[in-house]
mmCIF file of C-alpha atoms and ligand atoms in Angstrom:
data_model
loop_
_atom_site.group_PDB
_atom_site.id
_atom_site.type_symbol
_atom_site.label_atom_id
_atom_site.label_comp_id
_atom_site.label_asym_id
_atom_site.label_seq_id
_atom_site.Cartn_x
_atom_site.Cartn_y
_atom_site.Cartn_z
ATOM 1 C CA MET A 1 122.175 91.569 210.784
ATOM 2 C CA ASP A 2 123.426 94.967 211.890
ATOM 3 C CA LYS A 3 121.758 97.708 209.892
ATOM 4 C CA THR A 4 124.631 100.069 210.182
ATOM 5 C CA HIS A 5 124.718 101.347 206.630
ATOM 6 C CA LEU A 6 122.233 103.803 205.167
ATOM 7 C CA VAL A 7 122.092 101.890 201.929
ATOM 8 C CA ASP A 8 120.583 98.819 203.617
ATOM 9 C CA GLU A 9 117.313 100.669 204.088
ATOM 10 C CA ILE A 10 116.945 101.076 200.366
ATOM 11 C CA THR A 11 118.707 98.068 198.876
ATOM 12 C CA GLY A 12 117.547 95.371 201.260
ATOM 13 C CA HIS A 13 118.067 92.010 199.591
ATOM 14 C CA ARG A 14 118.176 93.505 196.064
ATOM 15 C CA ARG A 15 121.798 93.677 194.994
ATOM 16 C CA MET A 16 122.541 93.973 191.300
ATOM 17 C CA ARG A 17 126.216 93.455 191.883
ATOM 18 C CA ARG A 18 125.783 89.755 192.779
ATOM 19 C CA ASN A 19 125.550 88.908 189.093
ATOM 20 C CA ARG A 20 128.528 91.101 188.342
ATOM 21 C CA LYS A 21 130.861 89.753 191.036
ATOM 22 C CA ALA A 22 133.054 87.434 188.955
ATOM 23 C CA ASP A 23 134.057 86.858 185.407
ATOM 24 C CA TRP A 24 131.982 83.626 185.287
ATOM 25 C CA THR A 25 128.790 85.310 186.514
ATOM 26 C CA ARG A 26 129.260 88.121 184.079
ATOM 27 C CA ARG A 27 129.675 85.650 181.211
ATOM 28 C CA LEU A 28 126.664 83.713 182.353
ATOM 29 C CA VAL A 29 124.323 86.717 182.343
ATOM 30 C CA GLN A 30 125.676 88.450 179.260
ATOM 31 C CA GLU A 31 122.697 89.362 177.059
ATOM 32 C CA ASN A 32 124.375 90.243 173.792
ATOM 33 C CA ARG A 33 127.516 89.087 172.002
ATOM 34 C CA LEU A 34 129.394 90.280 169.013
ATOM 35 C CA THR A 35 130.602 87.585 166.652
ATOM 36 C CA VAL A 36 132.260 87.582 163.297
ATOM 37 C CA ASP A 37 128.870 86.630 161.789
ATOM 38 C CA ASP A 38 127.624 90.135 162.608
ATOM 39 C CA LEU A 39 130.112 91.920 160.374
ATOM 40 C CA ILE A 40 129.845 93.471 156.933
ATOM 41 C CA TRP A 41 133.049 95.058 155.653
ATOM 42 C CA PRO A 42 132.721 98.157 153.368
ATOM 43 C CA ILE A 43 135.583 98.515 150.897
ATOM 44 C CA PHE A 44 136.653 101.159 148.376
ATOM 45 C CA ILE A 45 137.723 100.224 144.845
ATOM 46 C CA VAL A 46 139.876 102.267 142.454
ATOM 47 C CA PRO A 47 140.765 101.589 138.821
ATOM 48 C CA GLY A 48 144.195 100.180 137.977
ATOM 49 C CA THR A 49 146.293 97.364 139.370
ATOM 50 C CA GLY A 50 148.542 96.948 142.369
ATOM 51 C CA ILE A 51 147.067 99.942 144.155
ATOM 52 C CA VAL A 52 146.633 100.213 147.914
ATOM 53 C CA ASP A 53 146.033 103.886 148.541
ATOM 54 C CA PRO A 54 145.531 105.117 152.136
ATOM 55 C CA ILE A 55 142.580 107.453 152.768
ATOM 56 C CA ALA A 56 143.893 110.371 154.822
ATOM 57 C CA ALA A 57 140.657 111.021 156.695
ATOM 58 C CA MET A 58 140.230 107.310 157.540
ATOM 59 C CA PRO A 59 143.521 106.065 159.003
ATOM 60 C CA GLY A 60 143.868 102.339 158.369
ATOM 61 C CA VAL A 61 141.398 102.275 155.455
ATOM 62 C CA ASN A 62 142.637 102.037 151.851
ATOM 63 C CA ARG A 63 141.287 102.375 148.360
ATOM 64 C CA MET A 64 142.272 99.216 146.502
ATOM 65 C CA SER A 65 142.452 98.222 142.890
ATOM 66 C CA VAL A 66 140.425 95.122 142.050
ATOM 67 C CA ASP A 67 143.423 92.732 142.197
ATOM 68 C CA LYS A 68 144.423 93.952 145.637
ATOM 69 C CA ALA A 69 140.819 93.984 146.793
ATOM 70 C CA VAL A 70 140.463 90.342 145.777
ATOM 71 C CA GLU A 71 143.328 89.463 148.161
ATOM 72 C CA ALA A 72 141.729 91.469 150.949
ATOM 73 C CA VAL A 73 138.303 89.925 150.358
ATOM 74 C CA LYS A 74 139.881 86.457 150.481
ATOM 75 C CA GLU A 75 141.379 87.360 153.834
ATOM 76 C CA ALA A 76 137.981 88.589 155.028
ATOM 77 C CA ALA A 77 136.347 85.295 153.974
ATOM 78 C CA ASP A 78 139.088 83.334 155.740
ATOM 79 C CA LEU A 79 138.376 85.251 158.891
ATOM 80 C CA GLY A 80 134.714 84.311 158.583
ATOM 81 C CA ILE A 81 133.285 87.712 157.632
ATOM 82 C CA PRO A 82 129.952 86.902 155.911
ATOM 83 C CA ALA A 83 129.739 89.836 153.483
ATOM 84 C CA ILE A 84 131.380 92.883 151.995
ATOM 85 C CA ALA A 85 129.884 96.135 150.681
ATOM 86 C CA THR A 86 131.639 97.629 147.681
ATOM 87 C CA PHE A 87 131.987 101.332 146.861
ATOM 88 C CA PRO A 88 133.795 102.515 143.725
ATOM 89 C CA ASP A 89 135.941 105.638 143.356
ATOM 90 C CA ILE A 90 135.128 106.278 139.694
ATOM 91 C CA GLU A 91 137.593 108.178 137.476
ATOM 92 C CA MET A 92 136.617 111.855 137.217
ATOM 93 C CA ALA A 93 136.583 111.664 133.414
ATOM 94 C CA LEU A 94 133.794 109.101 133.583
ATOM 95 C CA ARG A 95 131.525 111.144 135.862
ATOM 96 C CA ASP A 96 128.729 113.132 134.254
ATOM 97 C CA GLU A 97 125.431 114.876 134.914
ATOM 98 C CA THR A 98 123.342 111.692 134.859
ATOM 99 C CA GLY A 99 125.889 109.228 136.207
ATOM 100 C CA SER A 100 125.811 107.304 132.921
ATOM 101 C CA ASN A 101 128.755 105.088 133.893
ATOM 102 C CA SER A 102 126.436 103.343 136.365
ATOM 103 C CA LEU A 103 124.836 101.766 133.309
ATOM 104 C CA VAL A 104 128.040 100.409 131.802
ATOM 105 C CA ALA A 105 127.984 96.625 132.299
ATOM 106 C CA ASN A 106 131.683 96.277 133.023
ATOM 107 C CA ASN A 107 132.149 99.449 135.037
ATOM 108 C CA LEU A 108 134.452 99.459 138.055
ATOM 109 C CA ILE A 109 131.934 98.207 140.593
ATOM 110 C CA ASN A 110 130.779 95.364 138.366
ATOM 111 C CA GLN A 111 134.347 94.403 137.500
ATOM 112 C CA ALA A 112 135.048 94.162 141.208
ATOM 113 C CA THR A 113 131.957 92.073 141.853
ATOM 114 C CA ALA A 114 132.760 89.615 139.055
ATOM 115 C CA ALA A 115 136.340 89.246 140.300
ATOM 116 C CA PHE A 116 135.224 88.637 143.924
ATOM 117 C CA LYS A 117 132.578 86.148 142.845
ATOM 118 C CA LYS A 118 135.124 84.192 140.877
ATOM 119 C CA ALA A 119 137.953 84.256 143.437
ATOM 120 C CA VAL A 120 135.951 84.182 146.676
ATOM 121 C CA PRO A 121 132.595 82.523 145.944
ATOM 122 C CA ASN A 122 131.700 82.010 149.602
ATOM 123 C CA ILE A 123 131.476 85.661 150.665
ATOM 124 C CA GLY A 124 128.328 87.745 150.181
ATOM 125 C CA ILE A 125 128.624 90.766 147.904
ATOM 126 C CA ILE A 126 126.494 93.816 148.631
ATOM 127 C CA THR A 127 126.436 96.661 146.116
ATOM 128 C CA ASP A 128 124.958 100.137 146.179
ATOM 129 C CA VAL A 129 123.075 101.670 143.261
ATOM 130 C CA ALA A 130 123.162 105.337 144.341
ATOM 131 C CA LEU A 131 124.546 107.523 141.591
ATOM 132 C CA ASP A 132 126.904 109.680 143.660
ATOM 133 C CA PRO A 133 130.112 107.870 142.659
ATOM 134 C CA PHE A 134 129.121 108.422 139.007
ATOM 135 C CA THR A 135 127.779 111.960 138.900
ATOM 136 C CA SER A 136 129.747 115.137 138.267
ATOM 137 C CA HIS A 137 127.716 116.938 140.962
ATOM 138 C CA GLY A 138 128.046 114.324 143.717
ATOM 139 C CA HIS A 139 124.324 113.831 144.193
ATOM 140 C CA ASP A 140 122.776 110.381 144.535
ATOM 141 C CA GLY A 141 120.275 110.963 141.729
ATOM 142 C CA ILE A 142 119.779 112.781 138.441
ATOM 143 C CA LEU A 143 119.949 116.546 138.879
ATOM 144 C CA ARG A 144 117.654 118.627 136.679
ATOM 145 C CA ASP A 145 117.064 122.371 137.137
ATOM 146 C CA GLY A 146 118.363 122.177 140.669
ATOM 147 C CA ILE A 147 116.097 119.262 141.600
ATOM 148 C CA ILE A 148 117.007 115.623 142.166
ATOM 149 C CA VAL A 149 114.335 113.996 140.000
ATOM 150 C CA ASN A 150 112.831 110.963 141.687
ATOM 151 C CA ASP A 151 111.195 108.758 139.093
ATOM 152 C CA GLU A 152 113.844 109.078 136.415
ATOM 153 C CA THR A 153 116.494 108.265 138.991
ATOM 154 C CA VAL A 154 114.551 105.162 140.034
ATOM 155 C CA ASP A 155 114.333 103.969 136.402
ATOM 156 C CA GLN A 156 118.108 104.304 136.114
ATOM 157 C CA ILE A 157 119.000 102.638 139.390
ATOM 158 C CA VAL A 158 116.732 99.691 138.539
ATOM 159 C CA ARG A 159 118.740 99.157 135.373
ATOM 160 C CA ALA A 160 121.984 99.553 137.307
ATOM 161 C CA ALA A 161 120.742 97.070 139.918
ATOM 162 C CA VAL A 162 120.017 94.452 137.285
ATOM 163 C CA MET A 163 123.530 94.915 135.836
ATOM 164 C CA GLN A 164 125.036 94.585 139.302
ATOM 165 C CA ALA A 165 123.080 91.390 139.816
ATOM 166 C CA ASP A 166 124.191 90.132 136.415
ATOM 167 C CA ALA A 167 127.794 90.741 137.526
ATOM 168 C CA GLY A 168 127.215 88.580 140.596
ATOM 169 C CA ALA A 169 125.972 90.864 143.385
ATOM 170 C CA ASP A 170 124.055 88.921 146.030
ATOM 171 C CA ILE A 171 122.325 91.842 147.678
ATOM 172 C CA ILE A 172 121.427 95.211 146.197
ATOM 173 C CA ALA A 173 121.587 97.964 148.778
ATOM 174 C CA PRO A 174 120.142 101.194 147.416
ATOM 175 C CA SER A 175 121.318 104.194 149.446
ATOM 176 C CA GLU A 176 119.824 107.109 147.509
ATOM 177 C CA MET A 177 116.488 107.378 149.348
ATOM 178 C CA MET A 178 114.344 107.929 146.252
ATOM 179 C CA ASP A 179 110.638 107.140 146.778
ATOM 180 C CA GLY A 180 109.397 103.830 145.397
ATOM 181 C CA ARG A 181 112.830 102.399 144.699
ATOM 182 C CA ILE A 182 112.518 99.159 146.625
ATOM 183 C CA GLY A 183 109.427 97.964 144.781
ATOM 184 C CA ALA A 184 110.855 99.069 141.460
ATOM 185 C CA ILE A 185 114.174 97.273 142.074
ATOM 186 C CA ARG A 186 112.339 94.126 143.204
ATOM 187 C CA ARG A 187 110.262 94.070 140.011
ATOM 188 C CA GLY A 188 113.320 94.781 137.867
ATOM 189 C CA LEU A 189 115.358 92.012 139.491
ATOM 190 C CA ASP A 190 112.514 89.508 139.211
ATOM 191 C CA ALA A 191 111.836 90.372 135.556
ATOM 192 C CA ALA A 192 115.536 89.727 134.855
ATOM 193 C CA GLY A 193 115.442 86.329 136.591
ATOM 194 C CA HIS A 194 117.192 87.501 139.766
ATOM 195 C CA GLN A 195 114.572 86.274 142.247
ATOM 196 C CA ASP A 196 117.353 85.178 144.608
ATOM 197 C CA VAL A 197 119.100 88.521 144.745
ATOM 198 C CA GLY A 198 118.079 90.284 147.954
ATOM 199 C CA ILE A 199 117.475 93.899 148.787
ATOM 200 C CA MET A 200 118.969 95.551 151.851
ATOM 201 C CA SER A 201 117.292 98.904 151.964
ATOM 202 C CA TYR A 202 119.110 101.892 153.361
ATOM 203 C CA ALA A 203 115.688 102.367 154.886
ATOM 204 C CA THR A 204 116.523 105.191 157.191
ATOM 205 C CA LYS A 205 119.363 107.250 155.846
ATOM 206 C CA PHE A 206 119.828 110.512 157.614
ATOM 207 C CA SER A 207 121.274 113.740 156.295
ATOM 208 C CA SER A 208 124.452 113.597 158.332
ATOM 209 C CA GLY A 209 127.750 115.293 158.878
ATOM 210 C CA PHE A 210 129.225 111.894 159.696
ATOM 211 C CA TYR A 211 129.640 111.060 155.988
ATOM 212 C CA GLY A 212 132.503 113.542 155.516
ATOM 213 C CA PRO A 213 135.456 111.111 155.277
ATOM 214 C CA TYR A 214 133.541 108.815 152.863
ATOM 215 C CA ARG A 215 133.134 111.722 150.473
ATOM 216 C CA GLU A 216 136.883 112.160 150.553
ATOM 217 C CA ALA A 217 137.352 108.456 149.976
ATOM 218 C CA ILE A 218 135.336 108.435 146.752
ATOM 219 C CA ASN A 219 136.142 112.039 145.843
ATOM 220 C CA THR A 220 132.659 113.466 145.937
ATOM 221 C CA SER A 221 133.204 116.143 148.594
ATOM 222 C CA GLY A 222 134.667 118.694 146.196
ATOM 223 C CA LEU A 223 131.895 118.063 143.696
ATOM 224 C CA LEU A 224 128.780 118.188 145.822
ATOM 225 C CA LYS A 225 126.597 121.167 145.050
ATOM 226 C CA GLY A 226 124.297 122.039 147.939
ATOM 227 C CA ASP A 227 123.157 119.334 150.316
ATOM 228 C CA LYS A 228 121.155 116.094 150.329
ATOM 229 C CA ASN A 229 118.310 117.370 152.521
ATOM 230 C CA SER A 230 115.659 116.900 149.840
ATOM 231 C CA TYR A 231 116.139 113.151 149.879
ATOM 232 C CA TYR A 232 117.836 112.057 153.115
ATOM 233 C CA ILE A 233 115.882 112.162 156.406
ATOM 234 C CA SER A 234 116.391 114.994 158.904
ATOM 235 C CA PRO A 235 118.248 113.912 162.058
ATOM 236 C CA ALA A 236 115.342 115.490 163.951
ATOM 237 C CA ASN A 237 112.780 112.968 162.698
ATOM 238 C CA GLY A 238 112.344 109.488 164.188
ATOM 239 C CA THR A 239 108.704 108.799 163.380
ATOM 240 C CA GLU A 240 109.178 109.851 159.774
ATOM 241 C CA ALA A 241 112.092 107.389 159.583
ATOM 242 C CA VAL A 242 109.884 104.559 160.808
ATOM 243 C CA ARG A 243 107.224 105.466 158.200
ATOM 244 C CA ASP A 244 109.841 105.498 155.482
ATOM 245 C CA ALA A 245 111.088 102.063 156.557
ATOM 246 C CA ALA A 246 107.446 100.813 156.578
ATOM 247 C CA LEU A 247 107.150 101.614 152.867
ATOM 248 C CA ASP A 248 110.334 99.704 152.117
ATOM 249 C CA VAL A 249 108.992 96.698 154.012
ATOM 250 C CA GLU A 250 105.733 96.840 152.037
ATOM 251 C CA GLU A 251 107.687 97.156 148.787
ATOM 252 C CA GLY A 252 109.634 93.970 149.497
ATOM 253 C CA ALA A 253 112.884 94.832 151.309
ATOM 254 C CA ASP A 254 114.543 91.739 152.769
ATOM 255 C CA MET A 255 116.699 93.632 155.249
ATOM 256 C CA LEU A 256 116.725 97.149 156.617
ATOM 257 C CA MET A 257 119.614 99.452 157.360
ATOM 258 C CA VAL A 258 120.019 102.428 159.659
ATOM 259 C CA LYS A 259 122.681 104.950 158.737
ATOM 260 C CA PRO A 260 124.604 106.509 160.464
ATOM 261 C CA GLY A 261 124.834 104.179 163.441
ATOM 262 C CA ILE A 262 125.738 105.188 166.950
ATOM 263 C CA ALA A 263 123.748 108.457 167.081
ATOM 264 C CA TYR A 264 120.684 106.600 165.732
ATOM 265 C CA LEU A 265 120.365 103.616 168.055
ATOM 266 C CA ASP A 266 116.783 104.633 168.882
ATOM 267 C CA ILE A 267 115.927 104.161 165.210
ATOM 268 C CA CYS A 268 117.580 100.729 165.148
ATOM 269 C CA TRP A 269 115.440 99.688 168.111
ATOM 270 C CA ARG A 270 112.231 101.201 166.729
ATOM 271 C CA ILE A 271 112.437 99.574 163.310
ATOM 272 C CA LYS A 272 113.503 96.212 164.738
ATOM 273 C CA GLU A 273 110.503 96.291 167.066
ATOM 274 C CA ALA A 274 108.147 97.555 164.379
ATOM 275 C CA PHE A 275 108.968 95.144 161.544
ATOM 276 C CA GLY A 276 111.055 92.244 162.861
ATOM 277 C CA LEU A 277 113.122 92.195 159.697
ATOM 278 C CA PRO A 278 116.906 91.810 159.912
ATOM 279 C CA VAL A 279 118.256 95.251 160.798
ATOM 280 C CA PHE A 280 121.776 96.460 160.138
ATOM 281 C CA ALA A 281 123.499 99.612 161.304
ATOM 282 C CA TYR A 282 126.102 101.359 159.200
ATOM 283 C CA GLN A 283 128.873 102.667 161.443
ATOM 284 C CA VAL A 284 129.854 105.303 158.913
ATOM 285 C CA SER A 285 133.144 106.919 158.008
ATOM 286 C CA GLY A 286 132.883 109.804 160.476
ATOM 287 C CA GLU A 287 132.158 107.430 163.339
ATOM 288 C CA TYR A 288 135.187 105.371 162.418
ATOM 289 C CA THR A 289 137.338 108.487 162.099
ATOM 290 C CA GLN A 290 136.277 109.911 165.465
ATOM 291 C CA ILE A 291 137.339 106.752 167.252
ATOM 292 C CA LYS A 292 140.604 106.497 165.297
ATOM 293 C CA ALA A 293 141.557 110.117 165.787
ATOM 294 C CA ALA A 294 140.939 110.067 169.518
ATOM 295 C CA ALA A 295 142.823 106.787 169.850
ATOM 296 C CA MET A 296 145.760 108.101 167.818
ATOM 297 C CA ASN A 297 145.992 110.993 170.234
ATOM 298 C CA GLY A 298 146.025 108.599 173.157
ATOM 299 C CA TRP A 299 142.747 110.068 174.434
ATOM 300 C CA ILE A 300 140.709 106.876 174.338
ATOM 301 C CA ASP A 301 141.450 103.156 174.100
ATOM 302 C CA GLY A 302 140.527 102.714 170.426
ATOM 303 C CA GLU A 303 140.172 98.912 170.489
ATOM 304 C CA ARG A 304 137.977 99.012 173.501
ATOM 305 C CA VAL A 305 135.691 101.698 172.081
ATOM 306 C CA MET A 306 135.567 99.819 168.740
ATOM 307 C CA MET A 307 134.324 96.657 170.472
ATOM 308 C CA GLU A 308 131.973 98.605 172.729
ATOM 309 C CA THR A 309 130.252 100.486 169.925
ATOM 310 C CA LEU A 310 129.685 97.311 167.892
ATOM 311 C CA LEU A 311 128.300 95.466 170.911
ATOM 312 C CA CYS A 312 125.954 98.388 171.572
ATOM 313 C CA PHE A 313 124.483 97.983 168.069
ATOM 314 C CA LYS A 314 123.609 94.408 169.013
ATOM 315 C CA ARG A 315 121.970 95.573 172.234
ATOM 316 C CA ALA A 316 119.953 98.109 170.217
ATOM 317 C CA GLY A 317 118.427 95.264 168.219
ATOM 318 C CA CYS A 318 120.757 95.128 165.200
ATOM 319 C CA ASP A 319 121.439 91.781 163.557
ATOM 320 C CA GLY A 320 124.741 93.070 162.198
ATOM 321 C CA ILE A 321 126.889 96.100 161.484
ATOM 322 C CA LEU A 322 128.609 97.525 158.447
ATOM 323 C CA SER A 323 131.896 98.770 159.835
ATOM 324 C CA TYR A 324 135.295 99.827 158.568
ATOM 325 C CA PHE A 325 136.569 98.084 161.713
ATOM 326 C CA ALA A 326 135.266 94.731 160.463
ATOM 327 C CA MET A 327 138.697 93.242 159.722
ATOM 328 C CA ASP A 328 140.199 94.451 162.997
ATOM 329 C CA VAL A 329 137.222 93.108 164.928
ATOM 330 C CA ALA A 330 137.348 89.759 163.111
ATOM 331 C CA LYS A 331 141.040 89.418 163.893
ATOM 332 C CA LYS A 332 140.494 90.311 167.506
ATOM 333 C CA LEU A 333 137.609 87.847 167.890
ATOM 334 C CA ALA A 334 139.672 85.114 166.221
ATOM 335 C CA LYS A 335 142.556 85.708 168.607
ATOM 336 C CA ASN A 336 140.323 85.654 171.698
ATOM 337 C CA GLY A 337 138.784 82.366 170.528
HETATM 338 C C1 LIG B 401 125.868 108.016 149.190
HETATM 339 C C2 LIG B 401 126.646 107.350 150.227
HETATM 340 C C3 LIG B 401 127.035 107.885 151.445
HETATM 341 C C4 LIG B 401 127.779 106.968 152.113
HETATM 342 C C5 LIG B 401 127.817 105.820 151.335
HETATM 343 N N1 LIG B 401 127.116 106.055 150.152
HETATM 344 C C6 LIG B 401 126.660 109.202 152.008
HETATM 345 C C7 LIG B 401 126.965 110.433 151.279
HETATM 346 O O1 LIG B 401 128.069 110.595 150.698
HETATM 347 O O2 LIG B 401 126.101 111.278 151.282
HETATM 348 C C8 LIG B 401 128.417 107.181 153.445
HETATM 349 C C9 LIG B 401 129.266 106.111 153.970
HETATM 350 C C10 LIG B 401 130.156 106.535 155.076
HETATM 351 O O3 LIG B 401 130.189 107.699 155.492
HETATM 352 O O4 LIG B 401 130.884 105.645 155.561
HETATM 353 N N2 LIG B 401 125.041 107.229 148.436
#
C-alpha cells in the first residue's frame, strides 16, 4: 500500500472510524441507551381544582391541582414512566417557622399521593420530606436563632415520612441533607410497619444556583433568608460528597441521588463505583431552563440536547434520571419505537 498520507505513520491499522461507518455498526457498538424505564417525572402540585398553571421560569412545566395531576400521572403511566416525584406549592397562609403543615396527615402532598395511588396504582410515588415548601423562611429545616437545627428537624421529617408512607408513598426521598436522617427515617418507617417503603437519599445535594426556577415554582425564592450552605455540600467538594453518601449507605438507603445533574457527572460515577447502589441524577430546574431558553431562541436544538444530556447520565453510571423532560422524552421514545 502506498504510504502517501502522513496519518498512516501514526494510525496504521488502528482506525476508530470503522465502527462508526454506518448506522448498523453504530447501533451494534452503542454502549448506553436511554429508555422510558430510566425516567422519573417531578411534578408540582397546587391546592384547588381544575388548575394548570404555567411556571414562567420553566416553559412547558405547570403547577397542577390534584385532579389535573391525576390525569397527567395517568398519562405518564400509560407512556411507561415508572415513577413520579411530587413537590407541593403550599399556600402561604399555611407556612410557618417550623413547617408544621408537613405534619398534617391530609396536607397537599399527602392528598396528592392518596389520589395518585387510587387512580394510578401502577406508578411509583416518590415524596420529599424537606421542610422548605412548608416553612415561612424557605429553609429545609427548623430555623432557630439563625441556625438550621439538625436533630429536631430529623425528628420532624421522620414523622412526616411516616405520614407520607401512610398516604401511599412508595419511596421517601429526603432532600434536606440533615445528618443522620436516613437511619432515623428507616427506623421510623419500620416501626410504623412500612418495611416495604424505600428510601432514595438525596445523598449528594450541592448548594447550587441551578435550583432558581424550582424556588419560583414552589414560591420559596422570595422567602429564603440567607443560603443553604450550612447543610448542602459545596460544589467544590467531591470527596466530601462521597463520604456523605457512604453514611447514607450505612444507614440503609436503598437508592442514591446526585443533585444537580449535568455539572456533577463525576459524582455520579464516583458513587456508582464506590457503592454499586442504584444511582439517580436529578436534572434540576435550572438545567431544564437553560436548555429550554436556548432552544426557544433558536440557539440550540432543544430536543437533541435533551436526549443527549439524559444519555450522558446513563454513561456516567446513573440508573435513571429525574427530569422535567420526562414526558417529552417518553413521547419521543414511544414514537421512535
Ligand atoms: C429543597 C429542594 C430543592 C429542589 C427540590 N427540593 C432545592 C432548593 O430549593 O434549595 C430543587 C429542584 C430543582 O431545582 O428542580 N428541598
